[in-house]
Coordinates of C-alpha atoms in Angstrom, one line a residue:
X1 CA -8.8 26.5 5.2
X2 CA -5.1 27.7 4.9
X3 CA -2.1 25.7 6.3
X4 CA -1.3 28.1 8.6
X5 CA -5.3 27.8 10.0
X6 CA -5.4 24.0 10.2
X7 CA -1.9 24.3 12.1
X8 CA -3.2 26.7 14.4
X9 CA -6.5 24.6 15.0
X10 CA -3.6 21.7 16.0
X11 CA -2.2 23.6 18.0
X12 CA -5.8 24.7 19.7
X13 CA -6.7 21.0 20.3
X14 CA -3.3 20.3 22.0
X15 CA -4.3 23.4 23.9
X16 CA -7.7 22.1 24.9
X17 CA -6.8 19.3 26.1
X18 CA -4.1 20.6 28.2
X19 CA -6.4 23.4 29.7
X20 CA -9.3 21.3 30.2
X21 CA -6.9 18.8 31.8
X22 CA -7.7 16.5 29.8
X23 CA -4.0 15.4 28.5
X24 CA -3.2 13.8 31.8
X25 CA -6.5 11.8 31.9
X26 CA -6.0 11.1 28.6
X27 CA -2.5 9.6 28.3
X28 CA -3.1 8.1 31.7
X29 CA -6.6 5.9 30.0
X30 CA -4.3 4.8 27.5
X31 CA -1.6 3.9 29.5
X32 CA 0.7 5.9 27.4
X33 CA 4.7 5.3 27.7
X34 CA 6.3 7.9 29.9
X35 CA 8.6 9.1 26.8
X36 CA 4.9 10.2 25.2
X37 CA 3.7 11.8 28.1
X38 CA 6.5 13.9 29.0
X39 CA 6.1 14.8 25.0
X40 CA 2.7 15.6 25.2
X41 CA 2.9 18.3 28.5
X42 CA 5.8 19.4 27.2
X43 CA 4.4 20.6 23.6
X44 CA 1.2 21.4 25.0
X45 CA 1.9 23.2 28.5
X46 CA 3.4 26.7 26.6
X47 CA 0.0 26.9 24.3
X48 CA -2.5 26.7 27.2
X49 CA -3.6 29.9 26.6
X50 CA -4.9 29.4 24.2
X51 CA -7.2 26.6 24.4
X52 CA -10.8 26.5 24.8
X53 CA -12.4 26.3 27.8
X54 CA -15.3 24.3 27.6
X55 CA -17.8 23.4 30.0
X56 CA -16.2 23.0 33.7
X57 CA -19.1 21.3 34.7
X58 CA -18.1 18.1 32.1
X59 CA -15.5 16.0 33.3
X60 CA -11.9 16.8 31.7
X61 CA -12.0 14.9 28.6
X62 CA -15.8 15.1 27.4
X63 CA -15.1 18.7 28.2
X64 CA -12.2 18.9 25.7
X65 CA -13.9 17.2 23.2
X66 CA -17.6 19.0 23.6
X67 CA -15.3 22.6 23.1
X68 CA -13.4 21.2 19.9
X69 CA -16.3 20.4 18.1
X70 CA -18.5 17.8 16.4
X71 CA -15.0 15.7 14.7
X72 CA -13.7 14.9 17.8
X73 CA -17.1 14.2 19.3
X74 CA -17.4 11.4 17.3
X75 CA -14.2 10.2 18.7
X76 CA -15.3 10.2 21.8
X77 CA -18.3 8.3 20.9
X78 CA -16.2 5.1 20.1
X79 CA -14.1 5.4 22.7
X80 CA -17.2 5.3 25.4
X81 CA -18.1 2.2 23.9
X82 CA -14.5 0.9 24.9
X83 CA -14.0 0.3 28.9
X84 CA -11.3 -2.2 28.2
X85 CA -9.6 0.9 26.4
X86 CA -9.5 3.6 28.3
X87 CA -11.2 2.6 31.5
X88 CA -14.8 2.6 33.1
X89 CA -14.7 6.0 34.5
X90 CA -13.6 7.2 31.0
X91 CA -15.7 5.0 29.6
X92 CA -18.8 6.4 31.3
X93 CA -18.2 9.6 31.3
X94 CA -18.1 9.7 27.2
X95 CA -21.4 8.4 27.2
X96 CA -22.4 12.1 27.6
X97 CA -21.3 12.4 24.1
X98 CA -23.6 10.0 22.5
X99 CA -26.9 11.7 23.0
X100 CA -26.5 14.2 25.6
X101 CA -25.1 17.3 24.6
X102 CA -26.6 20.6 25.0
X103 CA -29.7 20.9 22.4
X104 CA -30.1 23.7 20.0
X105 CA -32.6 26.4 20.3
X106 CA -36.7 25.0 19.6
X107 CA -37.3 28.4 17.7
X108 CA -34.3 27.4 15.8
X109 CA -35.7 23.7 15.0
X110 CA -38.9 25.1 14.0
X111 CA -37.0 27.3 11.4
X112 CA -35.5 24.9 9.7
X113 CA -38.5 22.4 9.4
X114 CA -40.3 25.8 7.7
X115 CA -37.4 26.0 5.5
X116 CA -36.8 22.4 4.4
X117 CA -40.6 21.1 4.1
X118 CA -41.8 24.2 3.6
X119 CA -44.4 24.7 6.1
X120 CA -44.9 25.7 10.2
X121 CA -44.4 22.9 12.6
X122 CA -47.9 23.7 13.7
X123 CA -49.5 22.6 10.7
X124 CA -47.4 19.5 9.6
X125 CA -47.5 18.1 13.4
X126 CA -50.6 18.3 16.3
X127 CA -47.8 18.4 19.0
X128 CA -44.0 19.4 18.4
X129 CA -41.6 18.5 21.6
X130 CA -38.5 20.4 22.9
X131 CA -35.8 18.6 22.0
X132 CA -35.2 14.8 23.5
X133 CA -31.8 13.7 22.5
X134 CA -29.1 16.0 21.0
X135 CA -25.7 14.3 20.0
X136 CA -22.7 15.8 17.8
X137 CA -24.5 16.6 14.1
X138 CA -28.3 16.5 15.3
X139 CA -30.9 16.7 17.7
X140 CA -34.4 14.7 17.9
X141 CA -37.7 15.8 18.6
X142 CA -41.1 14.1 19.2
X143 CA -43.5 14.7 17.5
X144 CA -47.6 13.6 16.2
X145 CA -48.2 13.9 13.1
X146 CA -51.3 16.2 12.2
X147 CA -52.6 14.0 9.0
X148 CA -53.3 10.6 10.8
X149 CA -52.1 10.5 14.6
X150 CA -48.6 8.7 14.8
X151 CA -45.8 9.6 16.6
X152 CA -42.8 10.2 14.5
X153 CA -39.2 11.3 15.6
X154 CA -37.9 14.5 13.6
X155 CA -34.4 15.0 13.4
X156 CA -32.8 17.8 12.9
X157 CA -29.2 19.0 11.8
X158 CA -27.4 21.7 13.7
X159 CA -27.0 25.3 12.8
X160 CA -24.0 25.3 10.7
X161 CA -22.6 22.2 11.7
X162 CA -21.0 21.4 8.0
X163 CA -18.8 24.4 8.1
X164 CA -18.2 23.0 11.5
X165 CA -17.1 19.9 10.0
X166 CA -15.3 21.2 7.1
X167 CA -12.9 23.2 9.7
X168 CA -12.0 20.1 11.6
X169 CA -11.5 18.0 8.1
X170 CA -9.1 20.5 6.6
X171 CA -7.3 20.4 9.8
X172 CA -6.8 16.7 10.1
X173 CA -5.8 16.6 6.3
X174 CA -3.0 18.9 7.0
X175 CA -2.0 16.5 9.9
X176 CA -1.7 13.5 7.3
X177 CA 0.0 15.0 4.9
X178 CA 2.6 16.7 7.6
X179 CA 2.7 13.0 8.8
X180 CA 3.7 11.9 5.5
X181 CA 6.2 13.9 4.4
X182 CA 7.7 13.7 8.5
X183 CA 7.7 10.8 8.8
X184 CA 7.8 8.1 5.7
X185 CA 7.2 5.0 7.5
X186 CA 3.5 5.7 8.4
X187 CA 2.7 6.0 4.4
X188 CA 1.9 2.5 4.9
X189 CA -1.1 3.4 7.1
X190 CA -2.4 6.2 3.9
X191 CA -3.3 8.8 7.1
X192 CA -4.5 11.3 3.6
X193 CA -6.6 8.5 2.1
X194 CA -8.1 7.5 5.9
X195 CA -8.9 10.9 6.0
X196 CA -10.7 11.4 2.9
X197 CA -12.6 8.1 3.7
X198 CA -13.8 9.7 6.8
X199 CA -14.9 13.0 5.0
X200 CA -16.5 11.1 2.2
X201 CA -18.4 9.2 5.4
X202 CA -19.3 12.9 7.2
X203 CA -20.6 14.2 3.9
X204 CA -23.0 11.7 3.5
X205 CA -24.0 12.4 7.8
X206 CA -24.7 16.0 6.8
X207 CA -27.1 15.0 4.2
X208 CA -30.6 13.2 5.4
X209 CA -31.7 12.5 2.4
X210 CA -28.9 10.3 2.1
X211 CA -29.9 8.4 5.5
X212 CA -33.3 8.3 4.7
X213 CA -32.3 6.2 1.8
X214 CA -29.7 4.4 4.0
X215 CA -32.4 3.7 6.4
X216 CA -35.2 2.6 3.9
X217 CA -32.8 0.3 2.1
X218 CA -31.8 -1.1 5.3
X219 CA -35.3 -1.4 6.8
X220 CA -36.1 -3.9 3.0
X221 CA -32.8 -6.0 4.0
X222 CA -33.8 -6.7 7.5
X223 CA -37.5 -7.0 7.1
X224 CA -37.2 -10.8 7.8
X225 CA -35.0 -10.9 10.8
X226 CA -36.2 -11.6 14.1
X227 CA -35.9 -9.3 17.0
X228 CA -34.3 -6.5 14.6
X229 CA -36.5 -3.6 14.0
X230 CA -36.0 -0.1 11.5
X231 CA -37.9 2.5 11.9
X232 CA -39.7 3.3 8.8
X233 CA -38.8 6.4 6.9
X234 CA -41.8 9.0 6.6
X235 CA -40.2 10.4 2.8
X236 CA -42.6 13.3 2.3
X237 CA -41.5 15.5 5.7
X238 CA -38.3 14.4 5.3
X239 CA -35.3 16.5 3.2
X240 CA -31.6 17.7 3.6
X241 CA -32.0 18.9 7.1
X242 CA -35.0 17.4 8.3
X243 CA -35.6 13.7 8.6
X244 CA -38.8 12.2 10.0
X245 CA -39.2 8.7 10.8
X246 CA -42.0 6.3 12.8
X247 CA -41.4 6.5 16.7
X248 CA -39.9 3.3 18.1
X249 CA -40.4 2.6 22.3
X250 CA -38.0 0.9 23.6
X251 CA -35.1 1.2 26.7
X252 CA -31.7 2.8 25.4
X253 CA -29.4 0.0 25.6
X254 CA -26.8 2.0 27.4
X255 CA -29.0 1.9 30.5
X256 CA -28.1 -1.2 31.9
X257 CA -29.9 -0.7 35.0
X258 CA -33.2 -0.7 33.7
X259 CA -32.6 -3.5 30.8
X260 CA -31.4 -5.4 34.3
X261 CA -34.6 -4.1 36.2
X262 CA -37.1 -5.3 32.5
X263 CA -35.7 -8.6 33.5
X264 CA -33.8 -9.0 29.8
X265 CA -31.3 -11.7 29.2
X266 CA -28.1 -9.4 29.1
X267 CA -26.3 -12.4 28.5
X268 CA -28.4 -13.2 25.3
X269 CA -28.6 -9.6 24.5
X270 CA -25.1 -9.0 24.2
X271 CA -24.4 -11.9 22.0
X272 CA -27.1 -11.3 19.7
X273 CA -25.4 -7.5 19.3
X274 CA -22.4 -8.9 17.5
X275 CA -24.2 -12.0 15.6
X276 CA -26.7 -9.3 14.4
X277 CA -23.8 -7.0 13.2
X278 CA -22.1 -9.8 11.5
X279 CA -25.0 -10.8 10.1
X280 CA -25.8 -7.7 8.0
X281 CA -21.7 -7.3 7.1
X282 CA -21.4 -10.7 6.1
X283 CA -25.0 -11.4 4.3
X284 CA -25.7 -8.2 3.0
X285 CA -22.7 -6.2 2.7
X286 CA -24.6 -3.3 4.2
X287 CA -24.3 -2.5 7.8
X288 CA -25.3 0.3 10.9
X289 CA -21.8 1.7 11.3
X290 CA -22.4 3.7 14.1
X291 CA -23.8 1.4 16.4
X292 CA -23.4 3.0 19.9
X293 CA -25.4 2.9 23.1
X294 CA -26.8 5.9 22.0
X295 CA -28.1 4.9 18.4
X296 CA -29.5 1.3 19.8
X297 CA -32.8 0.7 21.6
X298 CA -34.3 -2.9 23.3
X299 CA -38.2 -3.5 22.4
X300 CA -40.0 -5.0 25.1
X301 CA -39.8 -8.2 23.4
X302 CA -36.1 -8.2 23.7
X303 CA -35.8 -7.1 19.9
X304 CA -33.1 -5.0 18.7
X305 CA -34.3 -1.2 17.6
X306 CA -31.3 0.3 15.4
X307 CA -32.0 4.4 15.2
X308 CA -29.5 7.1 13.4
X309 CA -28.6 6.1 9.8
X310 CA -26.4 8.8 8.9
X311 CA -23.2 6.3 8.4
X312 CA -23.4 3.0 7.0
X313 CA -21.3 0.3 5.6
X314 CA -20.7 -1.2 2.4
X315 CA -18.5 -4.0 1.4
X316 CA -18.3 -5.8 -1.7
X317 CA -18.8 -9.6 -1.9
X318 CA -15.4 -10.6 -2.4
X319 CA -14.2 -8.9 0.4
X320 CA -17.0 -10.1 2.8
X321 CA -15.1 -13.8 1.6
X322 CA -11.7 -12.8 2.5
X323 CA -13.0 -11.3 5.9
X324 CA -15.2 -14.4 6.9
X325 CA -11.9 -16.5 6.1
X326 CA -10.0 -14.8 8.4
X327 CA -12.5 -15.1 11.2
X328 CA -12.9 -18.8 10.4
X329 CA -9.0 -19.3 10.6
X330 CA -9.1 -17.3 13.7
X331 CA -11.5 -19.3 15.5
X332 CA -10.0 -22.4 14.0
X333 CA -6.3 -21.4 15.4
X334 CA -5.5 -22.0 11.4
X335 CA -3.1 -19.0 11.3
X336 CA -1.6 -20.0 8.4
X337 CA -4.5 -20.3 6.6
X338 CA -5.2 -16.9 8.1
X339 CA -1.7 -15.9 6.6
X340 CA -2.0 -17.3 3.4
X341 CA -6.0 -15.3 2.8
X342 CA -3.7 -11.8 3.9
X343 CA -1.2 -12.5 0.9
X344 CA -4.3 -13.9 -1.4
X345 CA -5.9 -10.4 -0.9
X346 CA -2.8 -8.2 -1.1
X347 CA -3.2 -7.2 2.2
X348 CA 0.7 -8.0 2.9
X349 CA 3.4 -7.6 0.2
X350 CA 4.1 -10.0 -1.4
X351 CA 8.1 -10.0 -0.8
X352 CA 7.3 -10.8 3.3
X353 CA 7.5 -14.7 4.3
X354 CA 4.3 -16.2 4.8
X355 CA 5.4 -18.3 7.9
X356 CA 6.8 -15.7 9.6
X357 CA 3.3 -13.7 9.2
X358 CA 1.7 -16.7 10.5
X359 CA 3.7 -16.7 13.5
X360 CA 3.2 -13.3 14.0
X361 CA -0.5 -14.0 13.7
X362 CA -0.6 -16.5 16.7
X363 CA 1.3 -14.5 18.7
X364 CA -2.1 -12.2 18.7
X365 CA -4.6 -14.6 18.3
X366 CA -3.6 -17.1 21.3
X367 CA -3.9 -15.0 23.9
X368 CA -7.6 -13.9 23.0
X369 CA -9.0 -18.0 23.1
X370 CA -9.9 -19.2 26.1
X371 CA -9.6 -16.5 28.6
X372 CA -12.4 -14.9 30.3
X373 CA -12.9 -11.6 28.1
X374 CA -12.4 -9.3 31.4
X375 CA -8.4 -10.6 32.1
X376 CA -8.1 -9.8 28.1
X377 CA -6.4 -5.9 27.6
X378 CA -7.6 -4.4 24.4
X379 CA -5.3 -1.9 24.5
X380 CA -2.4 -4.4 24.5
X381 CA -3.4 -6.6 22.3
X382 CA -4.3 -3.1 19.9
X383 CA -0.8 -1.9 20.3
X384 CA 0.6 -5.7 19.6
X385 CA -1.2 -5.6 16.6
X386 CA -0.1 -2.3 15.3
X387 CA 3.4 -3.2 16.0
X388 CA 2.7 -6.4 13.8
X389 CA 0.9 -4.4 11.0
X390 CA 4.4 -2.2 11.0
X391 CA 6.8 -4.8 10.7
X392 CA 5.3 -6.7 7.7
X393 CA 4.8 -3.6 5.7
X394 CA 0.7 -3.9 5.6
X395 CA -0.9 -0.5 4.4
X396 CA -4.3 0.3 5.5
X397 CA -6.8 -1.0 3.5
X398 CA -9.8 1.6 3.4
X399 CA -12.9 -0.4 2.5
X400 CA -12.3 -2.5 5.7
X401 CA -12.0 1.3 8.1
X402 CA -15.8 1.6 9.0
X403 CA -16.5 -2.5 9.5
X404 CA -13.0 -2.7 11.5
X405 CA -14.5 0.2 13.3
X406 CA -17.9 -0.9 13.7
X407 CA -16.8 -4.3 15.2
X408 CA -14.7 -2.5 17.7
X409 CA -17.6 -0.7 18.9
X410 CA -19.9 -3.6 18.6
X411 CA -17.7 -5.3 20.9
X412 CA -17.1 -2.8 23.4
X413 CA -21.5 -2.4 23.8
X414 CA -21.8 -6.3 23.9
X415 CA -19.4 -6.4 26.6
X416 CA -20.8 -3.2 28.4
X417 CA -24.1 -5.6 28.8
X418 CA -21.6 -8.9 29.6
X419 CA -18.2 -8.1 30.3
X420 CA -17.3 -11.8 30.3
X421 CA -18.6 -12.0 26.6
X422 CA -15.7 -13.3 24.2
X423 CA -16.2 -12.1 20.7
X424 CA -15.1 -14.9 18.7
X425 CA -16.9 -17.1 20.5
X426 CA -20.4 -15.2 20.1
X427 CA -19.1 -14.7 16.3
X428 CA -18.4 -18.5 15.5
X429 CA -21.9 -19.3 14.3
X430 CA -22.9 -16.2 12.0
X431 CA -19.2 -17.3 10.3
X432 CA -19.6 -20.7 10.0
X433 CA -22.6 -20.3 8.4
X434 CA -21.7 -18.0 6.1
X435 CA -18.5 -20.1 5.4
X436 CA -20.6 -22.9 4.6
X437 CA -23.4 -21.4 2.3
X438 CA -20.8 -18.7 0.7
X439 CA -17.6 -21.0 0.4
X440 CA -18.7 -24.2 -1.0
X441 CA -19.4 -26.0 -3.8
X442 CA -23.0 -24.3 -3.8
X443 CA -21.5 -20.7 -3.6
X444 CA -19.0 -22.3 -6.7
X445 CA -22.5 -23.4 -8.8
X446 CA -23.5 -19.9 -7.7
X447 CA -20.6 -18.2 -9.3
X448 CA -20.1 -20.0 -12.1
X449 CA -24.1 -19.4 -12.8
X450 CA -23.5 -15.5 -12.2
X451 CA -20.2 -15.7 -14.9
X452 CA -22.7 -16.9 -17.2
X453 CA -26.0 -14.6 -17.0
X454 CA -23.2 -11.9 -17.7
X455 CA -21.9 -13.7 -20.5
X456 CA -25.7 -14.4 -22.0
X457 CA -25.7 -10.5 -21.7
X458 CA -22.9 -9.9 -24.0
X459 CA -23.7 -13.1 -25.9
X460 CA -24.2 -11.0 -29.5
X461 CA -20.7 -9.6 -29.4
X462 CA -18.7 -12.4 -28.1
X463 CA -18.2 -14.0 -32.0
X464 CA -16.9 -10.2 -33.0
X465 CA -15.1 -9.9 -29.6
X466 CA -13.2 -13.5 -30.1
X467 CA -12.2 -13.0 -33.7
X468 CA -10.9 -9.4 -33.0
X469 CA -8.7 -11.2 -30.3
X470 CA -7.9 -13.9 -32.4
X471 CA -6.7 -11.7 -35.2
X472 CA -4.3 -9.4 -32.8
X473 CA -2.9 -12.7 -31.3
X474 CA -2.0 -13.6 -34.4
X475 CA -0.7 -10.3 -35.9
X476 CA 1.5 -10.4 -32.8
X477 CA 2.9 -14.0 -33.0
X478 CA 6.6 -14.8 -33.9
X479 CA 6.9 -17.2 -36.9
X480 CA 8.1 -19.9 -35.2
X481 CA 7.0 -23.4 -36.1
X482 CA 6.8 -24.9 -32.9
X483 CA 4.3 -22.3 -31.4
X484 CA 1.0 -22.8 -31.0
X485 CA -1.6 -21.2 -33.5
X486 CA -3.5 -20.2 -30.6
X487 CA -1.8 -19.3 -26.9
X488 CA -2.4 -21.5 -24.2
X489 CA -4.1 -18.4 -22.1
X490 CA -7.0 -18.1 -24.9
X491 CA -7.9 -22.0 -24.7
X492 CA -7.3 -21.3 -20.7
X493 CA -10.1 -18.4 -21.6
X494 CA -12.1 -20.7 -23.8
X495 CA -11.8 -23.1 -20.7
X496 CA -13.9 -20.4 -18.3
X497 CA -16.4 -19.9 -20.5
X498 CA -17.2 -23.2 -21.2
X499 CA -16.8 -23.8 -17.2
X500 CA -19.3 -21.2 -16.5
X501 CA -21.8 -22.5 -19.1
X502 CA -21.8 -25.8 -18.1
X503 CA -22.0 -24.5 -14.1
X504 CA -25.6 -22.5 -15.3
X505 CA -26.6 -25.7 -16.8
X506 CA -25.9 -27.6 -13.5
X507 CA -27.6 -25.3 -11.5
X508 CA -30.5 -25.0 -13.9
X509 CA -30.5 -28.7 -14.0
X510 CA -31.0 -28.6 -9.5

């Protein structure tokens, strides 16, 4: 896609938005500042034209994003999750976009299962449903298998959604780098590197053999939990386009009427939404990242049913420390401890004063404790945060996009179930637990015991590996009396080893 393309598919979207009226709802949701809004009309009224018209009978700003295509779909997906963001109505009206859009033809369905697995629907399946949920990249289907009798779910991609998807890609890369060479200042937030995050995270989507993998691995790590349930993968009618999985009952957990009317425990519900999130982040490093209304069902039992695996996170154990930290400072109102983890990780540089982060830090967090979670404005306390971000210089750090993401939405569908839910309460358990197993002297045993099974590993070379050091050191070394025939940092070296081997033998002796 050509500069002058991507431009023009900018353009479009301002366009949209301004045909479909969608701007004004838009910038009113967010409760933009006047100075943005007169920008907006202003750049977008002349270019009307040429927007796309969408379907009139959508409300304005599901409209606008069901013309521009599956990218900003997804958008719209988080924001429904977000009434505190843009508002109920908006809010509602999103939820459209998480499993409702117009389905793709059957005939079409049917040629694609004959093309991926190789065979007619009619002789892998006794009975082959029209399409019962359709959302941005795919649509579902029910379906019995003909071999032994279960119902399954096949999914389906959409007729040429990846070219789809490339379009809108190349489009926001061109965005990022034009923001980068505008405008300086927002290199801090790496808009290219956001973007390629978010294209690695859509070309995994567009590949189903990649979230049937997702799904099995994340069906082994929750086997054990209560009320959590994965549907189980069904590998041999399942391939690049086609995914077949066991079908789950359950109520969609965006119907809050009829979770109301089953007689569930909303309250419980909601707060078992977040713990179960954190849970997987913290414990496993593997989480649903797209967990929406739409992708989440309730069991009769009250369990948790997680559907759709086609984005998932992954973060590595060191970070899942840093994170828990700052949670646990958070709910401890230790915002310079909170401070201190930020400059620990290299999340701030270095040159900025740690008090004066800390400060900054309470100035966000105070707010947020004690208050009922409906007086508390996301949006505010969204923009506060960005404006502290900006001052002290911190860059966007990608590995934390889809969990910093995820808990957003998480959030937003605990408190669509109870909007009085406070998130750090709920959260204070999963943490403190973690804390305590993962930042103690049993996670520093742990460590030390992991330092040296990798050490036994290389345990033939180490003699080779030390003299080789030894000899450089000393090729190196000034003739100078006074200095040590060895420098302090190799004994400091010596030191670790000999740490770690006498951890193993601790926790071998427990």
């Amino acid at each position: 896609m050509t500069a002058v393309s991507s431009l023009w598919r900018l353009i479009r979207t301002g366009a949209t938005f301004e045909r479909t009226g969608a701007m004004r709802e838009a910038l009113e949701a967010v409760d933009a500042p006047p100075a943005l809004r007169v920008a907006a009309r202003v750049l977008g009224r002349p270019f009307s034209w040429a927007g796309l018209k969408g379907d009139e009978s959508l409300p304005p700003v599901v409209r606008a994003l069901s013309a521009l295509g599956p990218a900003y779909i997804k958008f719209g997906q988080v924001l429904s999750t977000r009434p505190d963001v843009v508002g109920p109505k908006m809010a509602h009206d999103l939820r459209v976009l998480q499993d409702k859009l117009p389905p793709f033809g059957e005939e079409e369905a049917r040629a694609e299962i004959i093309r991926e697995l190789g065979a007619p629907a009619e002789e892998l399946f006794s009975e082959f449903s029209p399409p019962i949920a359709a959302a941005s990249i795919a649509q579902v289907h029910r379906a019995v298998l003909r071999e032994d009798g279960r119902a399954v779910a096949v999914k389906i991609l959409r007729p040429g959604i990846e070219r789809a998807f490339r379009r809108d890609v190349d489009a926001f890369f061109f965005a990022a780098r034009m923001m980068e060479l505008i405008s300086p200042s927002s290199r801090r937030l790496r808009p290219t590197a956001v973007i390629e995050h978010f294209a690695s995270v859509v070309r995994g989507e567009l590949d189903l053999r990649m979230e049937a993998s997702a799904a099995g691995e994340f069906r082994a790590n929750t086997a054990e939990d209560p009320s959590f349930r994965v549907p189980e993968v069904i590998w041999p009618l399942s391939a690049r386009r086609v995914l077949t999985t066991e079908w789950v009952s359950g109520t969609n957990m965006g119907d809050v009427e009829a979770l109301v009317a089953e007689g569930q425990d909303m309250k419980t519900l909601a707060a078992s939404i977040v713990q179960t999130f954190l849970h997987h982040a913290l414990r496993d490093g593997f989480f649903h990242a797209d967990m929406h209304q739409g992708n989440l069902k309730v069991g009769p039992g009250g369990e948790i049913i997680a559907l759709d695996f086609g984005i998932m996170g992954r973060i590595d154990a060191y970070t899942r420390r840093v994170y828990a930290e700052i949670l646990m400072g958070f709910l401890k109102k230790d915002y310079r401890r909170v401070a201190e983890v930020h400059f620990e990780a290299g999340y701030v540089p270095a040159d900025r004063d740690v008090s004066e982060f800390a400060q900054a830090l309470r100035s966000i967090g105070e707010p947020i404790f004690g208050q009922d979670a409906s007086r508390i404005s996301m949006a505010r306390l969204l923009a506060h945060l960005f404006d502290v971000t900006e001052r002290f210089g911190m860059e966007t750090q990608t590995q934390l996009i889809l969990l910093q993401r995820t808990m957003v939405v998480v959030e937003g569908v605990g408190r669509s179930l109870d909007p009085n839910m406070n998130m750090w309460e709920v959260a204070r358990p999963v943490v403190e637990n973690y804390i305590r197993d993962n930042l103690g002297p049993k996670a520093v045993l742990r460590d030390l015991a992991g330092t040296a099974r990798i050490l036994s590993r290389f345990g033939p070379l180490l003699p080779q590996m030390a003299e080789e050091m030894l000899i450089r050191t000393n090729r190196n070394m000034r003739p100078v009396e006074s200095k040590p025939l060895v420098p302090g940092w190799a004994w400091a070296a010596c030191g670790v080893v000999l740490g770690a081997l006498a951890g193993a033998a601790a926790v071998a002796a427990f």
